[in-house]
Short mmCIF file of C-alpha atoms and ligand atoms in Angstrom, two decimals:
data_model
loop_
_atom_site.label_atom_id
_atom_site.label_comp_id
_atom_site.label_asym_id
_atom_site.label_seq_id
_atom_site.Cartn_x
_atom_site.Cartn_y
_atom_site.Cartn_z
CA MET A 1 -11.35 -15.79 189.87
CA LYS A 2 -8.92 -18.55 189.06
CA THR A 3 -6.25 -18.08 186.40
CA PRO A 4 -5.93 -20.54 183.52
CA GLU A 5 -2.73 -21.76 185.19
CA GLN A 6 -4.75 -22.75 188.25
CA ILE A 7 -7.60 -24.36 186.31
CA PHE A 8 -5.43 -26.17 183.79
CA HIS A 9 -2.94 -26.94 186.51
CA SER A 10 0.51 -28.22 185.82
CA ARG A 11 0.10 -31.92 185.48
CA ASP A 12 2.39 -34.65 186.57
CA LYS A 13 4.01 -35.99 183.44
CA ARG A 14 4.56 -39.43 185.01
CA PRO A 15 1.80 -42.04 185.05
CA HIS A 16 0.34 -42.48 188.56
CA SER A 17 -0.47 -46.10 188.04
CA ASP A 18 1.43 -49.32 187.57
CA PRO A 19 3.84 -48.78 184.64
CA GLU A 20 2.11 -51.63 182.79
CA VAL A 21 -1.40 -50.19 183.19
CA PHE A 22 -2.41 -47.12 181.24
CA GLY A 23 -4.22 -44.39 183.17
CA ARG A 24 -7.42 -42.57 182.25
CA ASP A 25 -5.65 -39.61 180.66
CA GLU A 26 -3.78 -41.95 178.34
CA VAL A 27 -6.87 -43.98 177.44
CA ARG A 28 -8.74 -40.75 176.63
CA LEU A 29 -5.91 -39.63 174.34
CA ALA A 30 -5.73 -43.07 172.70
CA ASN A 31 -9.44 -42.90 171.89
CA ARG A 32 -8.97 -39.59 170.08
CA ASN A 33 -5.71 -40.38 168.27
CA SER A 34 -6.09 -43.57 166.28
CA GLY A 35 -3.08 -45.54 165.03
CA ALA A 36 -2.41 -47.31 161.73
CA LEU A 37 -3.40 -50.94 161.36
CA LEU A 38 -0.14 -52.90 161.16
CA GLU A 39 -1.69 -55.19 158.53
CA THR A 40 -1.66 -52.23 156.08
CA LEU A 41 2.17 -52.15 156.21
CA GLY A 42 2.06 -54.39 153.12
CA LEU A 43 0.91 -51.37 151.08
CA ASP A 44 2.98 -48.52 149.62
CA ILE A 45 0.26 -46.04 150.58
CA THR A 46 -1.54 -46.18 153.89
CA PRO A 47 -5.30 -46.06 153.22
CA THR A 48 -6.36 -42.55 154.29
CA GLY A 49 -8.84 -43.89 156.83
CA THR A 50 -6.16 -45.85 158.66
CA HIS A 51 -3.43 -43.18 158.61
CA TYR A 52 -2.55 -42.42 162.23
CA LEU A 53 -3.81 -39.24 163.86
CA LEU A 54 -2.16 -36.98 166.38
CA THR A 55 -4.10 -33.92 167.38
CA HIS A 56 -3.27 -32.07 170.58
CA PHE A 57 -6.46 -30.05 171.01
CA ASP A 58 -9.77 -30.23 169.09
CA THR A 59 -10.09 -30.57 165.33
CA PRO A 60 -11.07 -27.16 163.91
CA LEU A 61 -13.75 -27.39 161.22
CA LEU A 62 -12.63 -24.78 158.71
CA ASP A 63 -14.41 -23.58 155.59
CA ALA A 64 -12.27 -24.25 152.50
CA ALA A 65 -14.20 -21.67 150.42
CA SER A 66 -13.29 -18.77 152.71
CA HIS A 67 -9.93 -20.05 154.01
CA SER A 68 -6.86 -17.92 153.50
CA LEU A 69 -3.21 -18.03 154.46
CA ARG A 70 -1.51 -14.91 155.81
CA PHE A 71 2.18 -14.18 155.28
CA HIS A 72 3.15 -11.56 157.87
CA GLY A 73 5.91 -10.49 160.25
CA VAL A 74 9.32 -9.36 159.04
CA PHE A 75 8.60 -9.69 155.32
CA ASP A 76 9.06 -6.85 152.79
CA ALA A 77 5.72 -7.52 151.16
CA PRO A 78 3.28 -9.33 153.48
CA TYR A 79 0.26 -10.79 151.68
CA GLU A 80 -2.69 -13.09 151.99
CA MET A 81 -3.70 -15.92 149.67
CA SER A 82 -6.95 -17.81 149.37
CA LEU A 83 -7.03 -21.58 149.14
CA GLU A 84 -8.34 -21.20 145.60
CA GLU A 85 -5.25 -19.16 144.65
CA ILE A 86 -2.96 -21.72 146.32
CA ARG A 87 -4.64 -24.55 144.38
CA ALA A 88 -3.99 -22.66 141.13
CA LEU A 89 -0.19 -22.65 141.76
CA PRO A 90 2.13 -25.34 140.30
CA ALA A 91 1.27 -28.64 142.00
CA VAL A 92 3.69 -31.28 143.26
CA THR A 93 2.80 -34.76 144.57
CA MET A 94 5.21 -36.49 146.96
CA HIS A 95 5.17 -39.85 148.73
CA VAL A 96 6.09 -39.00 152.30
CA THR A 97 6.26 -41.28 155.32
CA MET A 98 5.20 -39.41 158.43
CA GLU A 99 5.85 -40.71 161.93
CA CYS A 100 4.88 -39.20 165.26
CA ALA A 101 7.84 -38.38 167.53
CA GLY A 102 5.89 -40.12 170.30
CA ASN A 103 5.70 -43.41 168.39
CA GLY A 104 7.10 -46.17 170.62
CA ARG A 105 6.55 -44.19 173.84
CA ALA A 106 4.71 -47.09 175.52
CA GLY A 107 7.92 -49.13 175.25
CA VAL A 108 9.98 -46.63 177.29
CA SER A 109 9.85 -47.18 181.05
CA PRO A 110 8.86 -45.25 183.06
CA ARG A 111 6.82 -43.75 180.26
CA SER A 112 5.66 -40.14 180.19
CA CYS A 113 1.93 -39.55 180.59
CA SER A 114 1.01 -38.76 176.98
CA MET A 115 -0.27 -40.56 173.91
CA PRO A 116 0.60 -44.26 174.61
CA TRP A 117 1.80 -45.28 171.14
CA MET A 118 3.34 -48.69 170.63
CA TYR A 119 4.26 -49.04 166.92
CA GLU A 120 1.34 -47.62 164.98
CA ALA A 121 1.95 -43.86 164.66
CA VAL A 122 3.41 -44.03 161.15
CA GLY A 123 1.99 -43.93 157.64
CA THR A 124 2.76 -42.99 154.06
CA SER A 125 0.59 -40.78 151.88
CA GLU A 126 0.73 -39.13 148.50
CA TRP A 127 0.61 -35.49 149.50
CA THR A 128 -0.26 -32.89 146.86
CA GLY A 129 0.41 -29.21 147.23
CA THR A 130 2.69 -26.43 146.10
CA PRO A 131 6.31 -25.85 147.20
CA LEU A 132 6.50 -23.34 150.04
CA ARG A 133 9.82 -21.69 149.17
CA PRO A 134 8.60 -19.56 146.20
CA LEU A 135 5.76 -18.21 148.35
CA ILE A 136 8.22 -17.13 151.06
CA GLU A 137 10.41 -15.55 148.37
CA ARG A 138 7.39 -13.68 147.05
CA ALA A 139 6.85 -12.14 150.50
CA GLY A 140 10.54 -11.20 150.62
CA LEU A 141 12.37 -12.14 153.82
CA ARG A 142 13.77 -9.05 155.49
CA ARG A 143 17.48 -9.03 156.38
CA ASP A 144 16.68 -9.36 160.09
CA ALA A 145 14.56 -12.53 159.63
CA VAL A 146 15.94 -15.63 161.38
CA GLU A 147 13.03 -18.06 161.48
CA VAL A 148 9.61 -18.62 159.96
CA ALA A 149 6.74 -19.77 162.20
CA PHE A 150 3.73 -21.82 161.11
CA THR A 151 0.52 -21.53 163.11
CA GLY A 152 -2.58 -23.71 163.07
CA ALA A 153 -6.17 -22.72 163.85
CA ASP A 154 -6.32 -25.12 166.83
CA PHE A 155 -5.98 -23.54 170.26
CA GLY A 156 -5.85 -25.03 173.74
CA PHE A 157 -3.90 -25.41 176.97
CA ASP A 158 -0.87 -27.46 177.89
CA ARG A 159 0.67 -27.27 181.35
CA GLY A 160 -1.44 -24.19 182.03
CA GLN A 161 -0.18 -22.37 178.94
CA PRO A 162 -2.73 -21.24 176.35
CA HIS A 163 -1.50 -21.39 172.76
CA ALA A 164 -2.35 -22.17 169.16
CA PHE A 165 -0.39 -25.16 167.85
CA GLY A 166 2.65 -23.71 166.11
CA ARG A 167 6.12 -24.63 165.02
CA SER A 168 9.04 -22.86 163.36
CA LEU A 169 11.90 -23.61 161.00
CA THR A 170 15.13 -21.65 160.71
CA LEU A 171 16.05 -20.08 157.37
CA ALA A 172 18.77 -22.74 156.92
CA GLN A 173 16.22 -25.51 157.51
CA LEU A 174 13.79 -23.90 155.06
CA ALA A 175 16.53 -23.71 152.43
CA GLU A 176 17.34 -27.40 152.88
CA LEU A 177 13.89 -28.95 153.34
CA ASP A 178 11.36 -29.39 150.54
CA VAL A 179 8.45 -28.11 152.61
CA LEU A 180 5.15 -28.57 150.80
CA LEU A 181 1.98 -26.53 151.34
CA VAL A 182 -0.53 -29.37 151.11
CA TYR A 183 -4.25 -29.49 150.30
CA ASP A 184 -4.74 -33.06 148.99
CA MET A 185 -3.96 -36.41 150.62
CA ASN A 186 -4.05 -39.51 148.38
CA GLY A 187 -5.81 -37.61 145.60
CA ALA A 188 -8.64 -36.17 147.69
CA PRO A 189 -8.97 -32.96 149.70
CA LEU A 190 -7.49 -33.24 153.22
CA LEU A 191 -9.93 -34.69 155.73
CA PRO A 192 -10.78 -32.44 158.71
CA GLN A 193 -8.66 -34.51 161.09
CA HIS A 194 -5.59 -34.34 158.82
CA GLY A 195 -5.55 -30.54 158.65
CA ALA A 196 -8.22 -29.46 156.14
CA PRO A 197 -8.09 -27.35 154.17
CA LEU A 198 -4.34 -26.59 154.34
CA ARG A 199 -1.28 -27.94 156.15
CA ILE A 200 2.44 -28.21 155.63
CA ILE A 201 4.39 -31.43 155.19
CA VAL A 202 8.02 -31.33 156.29
CA PRO A 203 9.48 -34.43 154.58
CA GLY A 204 11.94 -36.48 156.61
CA TRP A 205 11.06 -34.89 159.96
CA TYR A 206 8.93 -36.28 162.74
CA GLY A 207 5.26 -35.32 162.39
CA MET A 208 5.13 -32.40 164.84
CA ALA A 209 6.72 -30.13 162.20
CA SER A 210 3.90 -30.77 159.71
CA VAL A 211 1.46 -28.16 161.05
CA LYS A 212 -2.21 -28.84 160.27
CA TRP A 213 -5.03 -26.26 159.79
CA LEU A 214 -2.43 -23.71 158.70
CA THR A 215 -3.58 -20.09 158.90
CA ASP A 216 -0.38 -18.05 159.41
CA ILE A 217 3.18 -17.97 158.17
CA GLU A 218 5.14 -15.41 160.13
CA SER A 219 8.69 -14.27 159.54
CA LEU A 220 10.49 -13.63 162.84
CA ALA A 221 13.49 -11.50 163.82
CA ALA A 222 14.11 -13.67 166.93
CA PRO A 223 13.81 -17.42 167.55
CA TYR A 224 10.21 -18.61 167.93
CA GLN A 225 9.13 -19.28 171.52
CA GLY A 226 5.90 -21.22 170.89
CA PHE A 227 5.04 -23.94 173.42
CA GLN A 228 5.24 -26.79 170.88
CA GLN A 229 8.70 -25.60 169.83
CA VAL A 230 10.45 -24.84 173.11
CA GLN A 231 8.55 -26.68 175.87
CA THR A 232 8.15 -30.03 174.17
CA TYR A 233 9.48 -32.08 171.25
CA ARG A 234 12.95 -32.02 172.80
CA PHE A 235 15.13 -34.95 173.84
CA ARG A 236 15.54 -34.63 177.61
CA LYS A 237 17.17 -36.99 180.11
CA ASP A 238 15.58 -35.44 183.23
CA ASP A 239 13.72 -32.35 184.51
CA ASN A 240 16.88 -30.22 184.58
CA ASP A 241 17.91 -31.03 181.04
CA PRO A 242 17.19 -28.10 178.65
CA GLY A 243 17.10 -30.73 175.89
CA ARG A 244 17.85 -30.88 172.20
CA PRO A 245 15.13 -30.22 169.60
CA ILE A 246 13.70 -33.24 167.80
CA THR A 247 14.06 -33.02 164.03
CA THR A 248 14.60 -35.90 161.56
CA ILE A 249 13.05 -39.37 161.83
CA ARG A 250 15.28 -42.16 163.15
CA VAL A 251 15.74 -45.34 161.12
CA LYS A 252 13.02 -47.90 161.82
CA SER A 253 11.32 -51.00 160.44
CA LEU A 254 8.07 -52.80 161.08
CA MET A 255 6.57 -56.07 159.85
CA VAL A 256 3.01 -57.09 159.11
CA PRO A 257 2.27 -59.51 161.96
CA PRO A 258 1.84 -62.91 160.24
CA GLY A 259 -1.01 -65.39 160.74
CA VAL A 260 -4.10 -64.53 162.76
CA PRO A 261 -4.34 -62.75 166.12
CA ASP A 262 -5.70 -63.49 169.53
CA TRP A 263 -8.29 -60.74 170.16
CA LEU A 264 -6.80 -59.35 173.36
CA THR A 265 -3.10 -60.19 173.50
CA ARG A 266 -2.54 -59.92 169.72
CA VAL A 267 -0.31 -63.02 169.92
CA ARG A 268 -0.25 -64.52 166.42
CA PHE A 269 -1.29 -68.04 165.47
CA VAL A 270 0.69 -69.21 162.42
CA SER A 271 0.50 -72.52 160.50
CA PRO A 272 3.79 -74.42 160.19
CA GLY A 273 5.74 -74.23 156.92
CA PRO A 274 6.86 -71.50 154.53
CA THR A 275 5.53 -68.09 155.55
CA GLU A 276 6.27 -64.84 153.76
CA ILE A 277 6.99 -61.94 156.11
CA VAL A 278 6.69 -58.43 154.65
CA GLY A 279 7.23 -55.04 156.16
CA ARG A 280 8.43 -51.49 155.68
CA ALA A 281 11.59 -49.65 156.65
CA TRP A 282 12.34 -45.93 156.62
CA SER A 283 14.67 -43.25 157.92
CA GLY A 284 14.54 -39.45 158.08
CA GLY A 285 16.18 -36.59 156.25
CA GLY A 286 15.91 -38.33 152.87
CA VAL A 287 18.53 -40.92 153.98
CA PRO A 288 17.82 -44.28 152.31
CA VAL A 289 17.51 -47.57 154.18
CA THR A 290 20.38 -49.86 153.19
CA ARG A 291 19.70 -53.10 155.08
CA VAL A 292 16.92 -54.90 156.92
CA GLU A 293 17.38 -58.02 159.03
CA PHE A 294 14.75 -60.38 160.38
CA ALA A 295 15.13 -62.61 163.43
CA VAL A 296 13.39 -65.67 164.77
CA ASP A 297 14.28 -66.08 168.46
CA ASP A 298 17.38 -63.87 168.10
CA VAL A 299 18.78 -65.70 165.07
CA TRP A 300 19.17 -62.96 162.45
CA GLN A 301 19.07 -63.23 158.66
CA GLU A 302 19.13 -60.61 155.93
CA ALA A 303 15.80 -59.61 154.42
CA GLU A 304 15.32 -58.66 150.76
CA LEU A 305 15.01 -54.90 150.45
CA LEU A 306 12.63 -53.79 147.69
CA GLY A 307 12.22 -50.24 146.41
CA ALA A 308 10.81 -47.14 148.03
CA PRO A 309 8.27 -44.98 146.12
CA GLY A 310 10.37 -41.85 146.83
CA PRO A 311 13.32 -40.50 148.85
CA PHE A 312 11.06 -39.57 151.78
CA ALA A 313 8.97 -42.73 151.73
CA TRP A 314 9.39 -46.13 153.32
CA ALA A 315 10.84 -49.11 151.46
CA LYS A 316 9.26 -52.54 151.31
CA TRP A 317 11.16 -55.60 152.53
CA ARG A 318 10.40 -59.32 152.56
CA VAL A 319 11.77 -62.57 153.86
CA ASN A 320 10.76 -66.24 153.73
CA TRP A 321 10.35 -67.86 157.12
CA GLN A 322 10.14 -71.61 157.59
CA ALA A 323 7.75 -71.60 160.57
CA GLU A 324 8.52 -74.42 163.03
CA PRO A 325 5.97 -75.48 165.67
CA GLY A 326 6.24 -73.76 169.04
CA ASN A 327 6.42 -70.26 170.54
CA HIS A 328 8.67 -67.74 168.82
CA VAL A 329 9.53 -64.05 168.88
CA LEU A 330 9.94 -62.38 165.48
CA ARG A 331 11.94 -59.18 165.16
CA CYS A 332 13.13 -56.84 162.40
CA ARG A 333 15.89 -54.27 162.31
CA ALA A 334 16.95 -51.63 159.75
CA TRP A 335 20.13 -49.70 158.93
CA ASP A 336 20.39 -46.47 156.93
CA ALA A 337 23.01 -44.99 154.60
CA ASN A 338 24.45 -42.96 157.50
CA GLY A 339 25.25 -46.23 159.28
CA ALA A 340 22.54 -45.69 161.91
CA ALA A 341 20.83 -48.87 163.10
CA GLN A 342 17.81 -49.53 165.27
CA PRO A 343 18.70 -50.36 168.87
CA ILE A 344 17.40 -53.67 170.23
CA GLY A 345 15.95 -51.96 173.30
CA PRO A 346 14.63 -48.41 173.83
CA GLN A 347 16.97 -45.49 174.45
CA TRP A 348 16.01 -43.39 177.45
CA ASP A 349 14.11 -40.18 176.87
CA MET A 350 11.92 -38.51 179.49
CA ALA A 351 8.95 -38.11 177.16
CA GLY A 352 9.58 -41.39 175.36
CA PHE A 353 10.33 -39.57 172.10
CA ALA A 354 11.72 -41.24 168.99
CA ASN A 355 11.89 -44.76 170.37
CA ASN A 356 13.04 -46.73 167.33
CA ALA A 357 13.80 -49.98 169.18
CA VAL A 358 13.12 -53.15 167.16
CA GLN A 359 9.57 -54.49 166.95
CA ALA A 360 8.93 -57.85 168.62
CA VAL A 361 5.99 -60.02 167.52
CA ASP A 362 5.00 -63.04 169.64
CA VAL A 363 3.81 -65.98 167.57
CA PHE A 364 2.60 -69.51 168.23
CA VAL A 365 3.15 -71.93 165.36
CA GLY A 366 0.79 -74.91 165.29
CA GLU A 367 -1.83 -76.69 163.19
CA MET A 368 -4.69 -74.28 162.57
CA PRO A 369 -7.90 -75.58 164.26
N1 MTE B 401 -2.20 -27.66 164.07
C1 MTE B 401 -1.69 -28.85 164.44
N2 MTE B 401 -0.80 -29.45 163.66
C2 MTE B 401 -0.28 -30.64 164.02
C3 MTE B 401 -0.64 -31.26 165.24
C4 MTE B 401 -1.61 -30.61 166.04
O1 MTE B 401 -2.00 -31.10 167.11
N3 MTE B 401 -2.11 -29.40 165.62
N4 MTE B 401 -0.05 -32.45 165.59
C5 MTE B 401 1.27 -32.70 164.98
C6 MTE B 401 1.78 -34.02 165.24
S1 MTE B 401 2.49 -34.26 166.76
C7 MTE B 401 1.80 -35.00 164.29
S2 MTE B 401 2.56 -36.48 164.58
C8 MTE B 401 1.16 -34.79 162.98
C9 MTE B 401 0.09 -35.85 162.72
O2 MTE B 401 -0.56 -35.63 161.51
P1 MTE B 401 -1.85 -36.51 161.16
O3 MTE B 401 -2.79 -36.41 162.31
O4 MTE B 401 -2.37 -35.97 159.87
O5 MTE B 401 -1.35 -37.93 161.00
O6 MTE B 401 0.54 -33.52 162.87
C10 MTE B 401 1.24 -32.46 163.48
N5 MTE B 401 0.61 -31.21 163.17
MO1 MO B 402 3.37 -36.39 166.82
#
């Protein structure tokens, strides 16, 4: 009999094909994990149906009525709580922008064979739930606890290794982050694909930390060794690099592509004259965006930065563009209060993680037929 390692053999993480042509594995993943529609970037809240999705395995279909969350491991008083009991706890609603760490991967060359995101793995929702910290305190962390692990109900294989999707946070991270135990998204119960009936939201961090289909919270006396924590979601330069864990979201901005698109190339057709360009800008760790610039063919101007609906949510920006006939490339770039700015081109990472290079939109300005 073959072992799982032999059946789910170690795959080559590089695309086999032309770097410009996505392979079958990538197309399959893209068909399961939809991205946001860039035209919704004009809105504070991403409509739930167009919020991006990133699911590694299959979507578990869990029963909200019988669902419970187990607190176990090195706690003084382990306990279990039903969803009904969690819903009865004090509720908090937060606007949080979530972005997949793989967003922008398709712009890094050679790309890693994974979900081929360009710009669309980002969205903002109003998440409702109860703060996690009091529930951890209720269980009583033992003196030997160092981390808390969060496990989802979804199970599968990656590089031959069977595991349930899980992530951990150190006690220092838990003390600093306002982790929310979430059951509602935009005023309605979580949809199956977004983690129903219960997930966490880790504001300011890339999406991998926000574990969906949460079943277990385990206090650990040694650092968590789950696949999704130690084997991936690390910045690595090459195969020999042990890497650094990915945490907070890097500063980024996107614009709503103006005008109308060509079906296949998505090149925009824009009428000449005054055109309002709007977009969103965000950064991680609760750090506000301080400046956004907009460029037409590499000539930069400052955009007007409007408010953000919360410290962990994207801010709106706008600029007036006098569209002149011809072909142009539009770009936008953001800075945050830490002085971090988006790079013009992608920074190298083996798995194409956290590529926050500026967006480029090709437009043709001419009289509309
Ligand atoms: N259980 C579980 N949680 C998960 C994932 C997953 O595959 N399984 N994907 C993570 C990743 S990589 C991201 S970017 C976000 C995406 O959340 P969304 O699909 O609700 O947008 O969920 C995170 N939580
Ligand atoms: Mo992700």
